[in-house]
Coordinates of C-alpha atoms and ligand atoms in Angstrom, one line a residue:
X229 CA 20.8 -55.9 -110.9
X230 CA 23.7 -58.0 -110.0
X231 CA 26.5 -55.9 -107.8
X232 CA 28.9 -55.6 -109.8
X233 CA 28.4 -56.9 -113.9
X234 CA 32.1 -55.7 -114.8
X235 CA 34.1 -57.4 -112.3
X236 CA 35.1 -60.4 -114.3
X237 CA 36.7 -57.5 -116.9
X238 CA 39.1 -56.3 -114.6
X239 CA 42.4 -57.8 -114.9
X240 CA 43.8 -58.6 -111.2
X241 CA 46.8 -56.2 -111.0
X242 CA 50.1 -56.9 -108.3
X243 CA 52.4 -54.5 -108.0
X244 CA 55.9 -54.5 -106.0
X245 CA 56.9 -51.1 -104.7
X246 CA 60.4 -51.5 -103.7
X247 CA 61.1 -48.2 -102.2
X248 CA 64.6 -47.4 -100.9
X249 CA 66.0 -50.9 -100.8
X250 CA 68.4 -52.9 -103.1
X251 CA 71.6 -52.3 -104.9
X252 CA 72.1 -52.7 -108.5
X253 CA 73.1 -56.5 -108.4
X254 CA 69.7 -56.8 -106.5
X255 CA 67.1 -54.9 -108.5
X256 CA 68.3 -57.0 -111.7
X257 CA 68.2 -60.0 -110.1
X258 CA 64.7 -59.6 -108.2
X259 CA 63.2 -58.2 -111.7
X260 CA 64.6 -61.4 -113.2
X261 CA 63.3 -63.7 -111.2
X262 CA 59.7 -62.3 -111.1
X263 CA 59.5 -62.3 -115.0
X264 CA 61.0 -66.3 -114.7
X265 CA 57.9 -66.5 -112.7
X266 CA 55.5 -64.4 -115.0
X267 CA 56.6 -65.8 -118.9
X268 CA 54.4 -68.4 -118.4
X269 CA 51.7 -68.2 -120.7
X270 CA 48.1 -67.8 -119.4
X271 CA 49.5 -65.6 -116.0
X272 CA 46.3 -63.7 -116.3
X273 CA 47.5 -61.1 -113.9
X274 CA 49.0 -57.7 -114.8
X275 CA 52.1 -57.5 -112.8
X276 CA 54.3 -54.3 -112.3
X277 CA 57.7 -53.2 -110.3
X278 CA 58.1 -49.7 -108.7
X279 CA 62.1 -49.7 -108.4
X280 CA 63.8 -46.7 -107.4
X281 CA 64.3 -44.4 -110.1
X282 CA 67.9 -44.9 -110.7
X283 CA 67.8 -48.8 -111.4
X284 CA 64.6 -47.9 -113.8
X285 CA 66.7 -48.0 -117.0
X286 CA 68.2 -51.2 -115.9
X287 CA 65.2 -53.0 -115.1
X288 CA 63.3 -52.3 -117.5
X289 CA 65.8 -53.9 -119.7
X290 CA 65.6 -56.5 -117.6
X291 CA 62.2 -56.8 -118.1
X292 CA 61.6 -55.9 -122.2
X293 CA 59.7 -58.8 -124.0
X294 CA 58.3 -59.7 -121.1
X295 CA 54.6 -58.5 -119.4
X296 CA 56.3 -57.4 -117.1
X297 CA 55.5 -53.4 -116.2
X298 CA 57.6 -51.2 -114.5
X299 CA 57.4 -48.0 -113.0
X300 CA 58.7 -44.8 -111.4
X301 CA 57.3 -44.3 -107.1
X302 CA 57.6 -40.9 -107.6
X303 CA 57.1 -37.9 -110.3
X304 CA 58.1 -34.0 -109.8
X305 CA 55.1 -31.8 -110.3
X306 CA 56.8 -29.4 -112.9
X307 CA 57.9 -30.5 -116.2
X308 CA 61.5 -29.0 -116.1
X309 CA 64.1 -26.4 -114.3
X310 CA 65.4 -26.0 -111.1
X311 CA 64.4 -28.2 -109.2
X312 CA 67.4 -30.0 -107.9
X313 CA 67.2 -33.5 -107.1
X314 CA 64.1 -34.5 -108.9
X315 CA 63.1 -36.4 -111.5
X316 CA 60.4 -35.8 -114.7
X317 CA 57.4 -38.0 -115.2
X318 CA 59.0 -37.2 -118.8
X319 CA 61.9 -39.0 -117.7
X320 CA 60.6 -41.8 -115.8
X321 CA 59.0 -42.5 -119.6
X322 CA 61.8 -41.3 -121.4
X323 CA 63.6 -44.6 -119.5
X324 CA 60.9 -46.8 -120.3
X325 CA 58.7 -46.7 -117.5
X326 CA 54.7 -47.2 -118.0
X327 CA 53.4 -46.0 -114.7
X328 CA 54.3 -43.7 -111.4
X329 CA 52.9 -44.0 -108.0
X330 CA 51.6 -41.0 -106.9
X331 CA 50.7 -40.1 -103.1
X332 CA 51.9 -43.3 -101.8
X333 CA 51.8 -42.1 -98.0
X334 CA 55.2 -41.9 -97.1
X335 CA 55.0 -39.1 -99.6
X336 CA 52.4 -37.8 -98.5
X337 CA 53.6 -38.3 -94.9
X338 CA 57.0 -38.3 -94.6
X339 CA 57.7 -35.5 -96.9
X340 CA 54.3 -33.7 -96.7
X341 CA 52.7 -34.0 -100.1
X342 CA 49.7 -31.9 -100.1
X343 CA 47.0 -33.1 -102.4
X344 CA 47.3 -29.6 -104.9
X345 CA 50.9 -30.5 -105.2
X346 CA 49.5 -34.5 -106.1
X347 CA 47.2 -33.3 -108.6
X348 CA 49.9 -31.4 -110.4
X349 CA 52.0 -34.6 -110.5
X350 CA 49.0 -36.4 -112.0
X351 CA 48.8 -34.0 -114.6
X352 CA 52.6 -34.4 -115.2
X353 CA 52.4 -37.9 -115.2
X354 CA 49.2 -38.1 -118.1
X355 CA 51.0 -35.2 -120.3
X356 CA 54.4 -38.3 -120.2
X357 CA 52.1 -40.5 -121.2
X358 CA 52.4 -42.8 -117.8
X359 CA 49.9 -44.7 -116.1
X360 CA 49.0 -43.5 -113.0
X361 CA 48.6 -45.7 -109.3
X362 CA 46.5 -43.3 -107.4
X363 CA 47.3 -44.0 -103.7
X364 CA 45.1 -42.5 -100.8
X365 CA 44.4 -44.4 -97.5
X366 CA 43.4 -42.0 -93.6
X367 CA 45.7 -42.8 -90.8
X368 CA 45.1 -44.2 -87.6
X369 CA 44.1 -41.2 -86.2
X370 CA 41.3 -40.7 -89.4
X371 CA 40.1 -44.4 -88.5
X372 CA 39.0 -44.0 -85.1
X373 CA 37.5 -40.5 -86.1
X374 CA 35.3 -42.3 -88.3
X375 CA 36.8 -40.0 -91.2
X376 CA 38.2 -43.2 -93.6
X377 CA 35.5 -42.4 -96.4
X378 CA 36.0 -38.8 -96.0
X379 CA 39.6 -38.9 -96.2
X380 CA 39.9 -41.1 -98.8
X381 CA 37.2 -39.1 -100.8
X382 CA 39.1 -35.7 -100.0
X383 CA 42.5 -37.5 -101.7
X384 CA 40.9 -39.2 -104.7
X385 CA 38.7 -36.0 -105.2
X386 CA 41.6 -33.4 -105.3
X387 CA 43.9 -35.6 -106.9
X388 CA 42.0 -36.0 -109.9
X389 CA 39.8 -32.6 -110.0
X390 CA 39.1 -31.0 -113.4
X391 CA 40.8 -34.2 -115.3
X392 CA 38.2 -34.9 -117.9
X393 CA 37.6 -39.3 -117.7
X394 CA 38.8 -39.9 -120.9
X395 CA 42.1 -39.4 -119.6
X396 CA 42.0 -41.2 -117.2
X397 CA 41.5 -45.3 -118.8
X398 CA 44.8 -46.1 -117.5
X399 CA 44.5 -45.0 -114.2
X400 CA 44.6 -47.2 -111.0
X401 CA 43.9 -46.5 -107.4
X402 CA 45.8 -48.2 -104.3
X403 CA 44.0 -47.9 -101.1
X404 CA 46.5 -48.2 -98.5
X405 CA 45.5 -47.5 -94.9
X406 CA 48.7 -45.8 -93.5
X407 CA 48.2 -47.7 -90.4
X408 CA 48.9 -50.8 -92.5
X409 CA 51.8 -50.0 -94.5
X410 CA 55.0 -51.8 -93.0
X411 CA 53.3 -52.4 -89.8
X412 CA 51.7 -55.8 -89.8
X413 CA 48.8 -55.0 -89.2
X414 CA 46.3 -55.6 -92.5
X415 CA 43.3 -54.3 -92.9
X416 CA 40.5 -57.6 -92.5
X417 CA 39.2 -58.1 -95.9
X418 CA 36.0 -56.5 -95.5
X419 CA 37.2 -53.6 -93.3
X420 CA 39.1 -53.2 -96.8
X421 CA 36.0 -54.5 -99.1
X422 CA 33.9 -51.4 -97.8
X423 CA 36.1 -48.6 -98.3
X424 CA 36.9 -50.2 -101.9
X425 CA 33.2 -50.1 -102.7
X426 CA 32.8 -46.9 -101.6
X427 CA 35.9 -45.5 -103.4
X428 CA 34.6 -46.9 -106.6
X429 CA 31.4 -45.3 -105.8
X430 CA 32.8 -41.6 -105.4
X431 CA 35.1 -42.7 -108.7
X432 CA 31.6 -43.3 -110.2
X433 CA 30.5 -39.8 -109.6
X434 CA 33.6 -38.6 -110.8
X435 CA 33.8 -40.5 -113.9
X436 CA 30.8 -42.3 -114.5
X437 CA 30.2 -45.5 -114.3
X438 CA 32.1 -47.6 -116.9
X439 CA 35.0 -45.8 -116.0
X440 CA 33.9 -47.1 -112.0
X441 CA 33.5 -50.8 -113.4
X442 CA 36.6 -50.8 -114.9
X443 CA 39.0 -49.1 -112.7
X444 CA 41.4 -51.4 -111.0
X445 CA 41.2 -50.7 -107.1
X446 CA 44.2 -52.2 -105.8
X447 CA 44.7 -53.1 -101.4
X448 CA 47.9 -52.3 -100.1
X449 CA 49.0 -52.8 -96.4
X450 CA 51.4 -55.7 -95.3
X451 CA 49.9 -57.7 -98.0
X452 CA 51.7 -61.2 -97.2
X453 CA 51.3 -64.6 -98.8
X454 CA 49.0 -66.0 -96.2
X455 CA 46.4 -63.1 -96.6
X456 CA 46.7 -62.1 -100.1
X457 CA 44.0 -64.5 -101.5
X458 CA 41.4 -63.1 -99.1
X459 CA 41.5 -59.9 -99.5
X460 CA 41.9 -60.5 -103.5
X461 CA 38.9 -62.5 -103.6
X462 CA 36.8 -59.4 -102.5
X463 CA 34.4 -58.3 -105.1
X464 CA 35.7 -55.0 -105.1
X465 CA 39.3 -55.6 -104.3
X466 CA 41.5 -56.3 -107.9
X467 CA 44.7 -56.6 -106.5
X468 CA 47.5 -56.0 -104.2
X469 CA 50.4 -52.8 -104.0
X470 CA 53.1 -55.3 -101.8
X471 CA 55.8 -52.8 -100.5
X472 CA 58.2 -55.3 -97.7
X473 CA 57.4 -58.5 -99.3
X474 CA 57.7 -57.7 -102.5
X475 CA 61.4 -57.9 -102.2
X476 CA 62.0 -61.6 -101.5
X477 CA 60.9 -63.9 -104.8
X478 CA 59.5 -66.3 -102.2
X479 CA 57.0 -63.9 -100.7
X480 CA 56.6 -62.0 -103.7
X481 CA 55.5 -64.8 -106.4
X482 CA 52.6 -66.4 -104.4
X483 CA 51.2 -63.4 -104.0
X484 CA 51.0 -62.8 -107.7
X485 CA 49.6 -66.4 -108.2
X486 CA 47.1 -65.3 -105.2
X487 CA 45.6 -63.0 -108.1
X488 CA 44.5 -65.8 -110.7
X489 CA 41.1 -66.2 -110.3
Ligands
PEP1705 C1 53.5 -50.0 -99.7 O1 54.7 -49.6 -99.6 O2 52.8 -49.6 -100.6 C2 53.1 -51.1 -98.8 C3 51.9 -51.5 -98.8 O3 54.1 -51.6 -97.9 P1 54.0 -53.0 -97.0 O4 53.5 -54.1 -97.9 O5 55.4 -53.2 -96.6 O6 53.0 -52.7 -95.9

């Protein structure tokens, strides 16, 4: 039986998660210039923008008639009420975004998102109608206690407990090794290949396995120009989350062409 029949059906998926950085100006003009780069026909990568929540509107405007995605980096967990200083997944949609990040790990540790509170923003996010980018990924520390699959299995598990798979066809997961994420450091390609194939083997038993064949597992962790095609070209490994250089056109862009097959 060959490894893995479905891969050619997965569309390779880049996504730009912007976090706290830009002004308005900035935003527009960065989302401009990626969907220059991405109108071309034939692309044959799914390309999405995560910019902060309250240059959304304007960037998906920015963006309309184009393939261009764009989504929210963050959801509340609760639909409505007091909850000063957040914002809805119903929002996020109610804007025009198509997707959320959810547990991307400076949520999880910077402000100490605990995976019940992730799966309630999951829920959220699926009752808005938004796509969801799962992100889970063990820190240093999990690493050299050999607890990477057990970590990663704990986050995906939780996140997505008592969802039945048939809501879940638009979901994606980012593995992002925290020790990665702004550092420098990138996981080798197969360091990363072996906990993708393993996360799509828990999705498996979560799921079954179409849903396992066809969810896009996504690397994250200083992906750059100069390693992006390597890690893409891992069978398990269909695309890239780009936080730092996903900000400057010139990093950003050949990293999305490092998706075409
Ligand atoms: C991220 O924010 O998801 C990320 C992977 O950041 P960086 O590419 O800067 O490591």
């Amino acid at each position: 039986m060959p490894d893995h029949p479905h891969h050619a059906v997965r569309t390779p998926f880049v996504a730009g998660n912007w976090k706290l950085n830009l002004d308005r100006q900035g935003a527009v003009q960065l989302a401009a210039a990626v969907r220059e780069h991405c109108e071309g026909a034939g692309l044959g990568v799914d390309v999405d923008l995560f910019p902060p929540a309250f240059y959304l509107d304007e960037v998906v405007r920015t963006c309309a008639g184009s393939p261009l995605l764009v989504g929210g980096q963050n959801c509340c967990e609760e639909a409505s009420g007091a909850f000063t200083g957040e914002t809805s997944a119903a929002m996020l949609a109610d804007v025009g975004a198509s997707e959320v990040l959810i547990g991307h790990s400076e949520r999880r540790h910077v402000y100490g998102e605990r995976d019940e509170t992730l799966h309630a923003k999951v829920l959220q996010a699926l009752d808005a109608g938004l796509a969801v980018m799962l992100c889970i990924g063990e820190t240093i520390a999990e690493r050299e206690a050999v607890q990477t699959e057990e970590v990663c299995g704990r986050q995906l598990s939780s996140a997505l407990a008592g969802i039945a798979p048939e809501r879940l066809t638009r979901l994606s997961i980012a593995y992002e090794p925290v020790w990665a994420i702004g550092t420098g450091l990138t996981a080798s390609p197969d360091q990363a290949q072996a906990v993708h194939a393993y996360v799509r083997g828990l999705y498996a038993g979560l799921v079954g396995e179409d849903g396992a064949a066809a969810v896009r597992i996504l690397y994250g962790g200083s992906v750059k120009p100069d390693n992006a095609r390597d890690l893409l070209s891992q069978p398990d490994i269909d695309g890239a989350l780009v936080g730092g250089a996903s900000l400057k056109p010139e990093l950003f862009l050949p990293i999305i062409d490092a998706g075409k097959s």
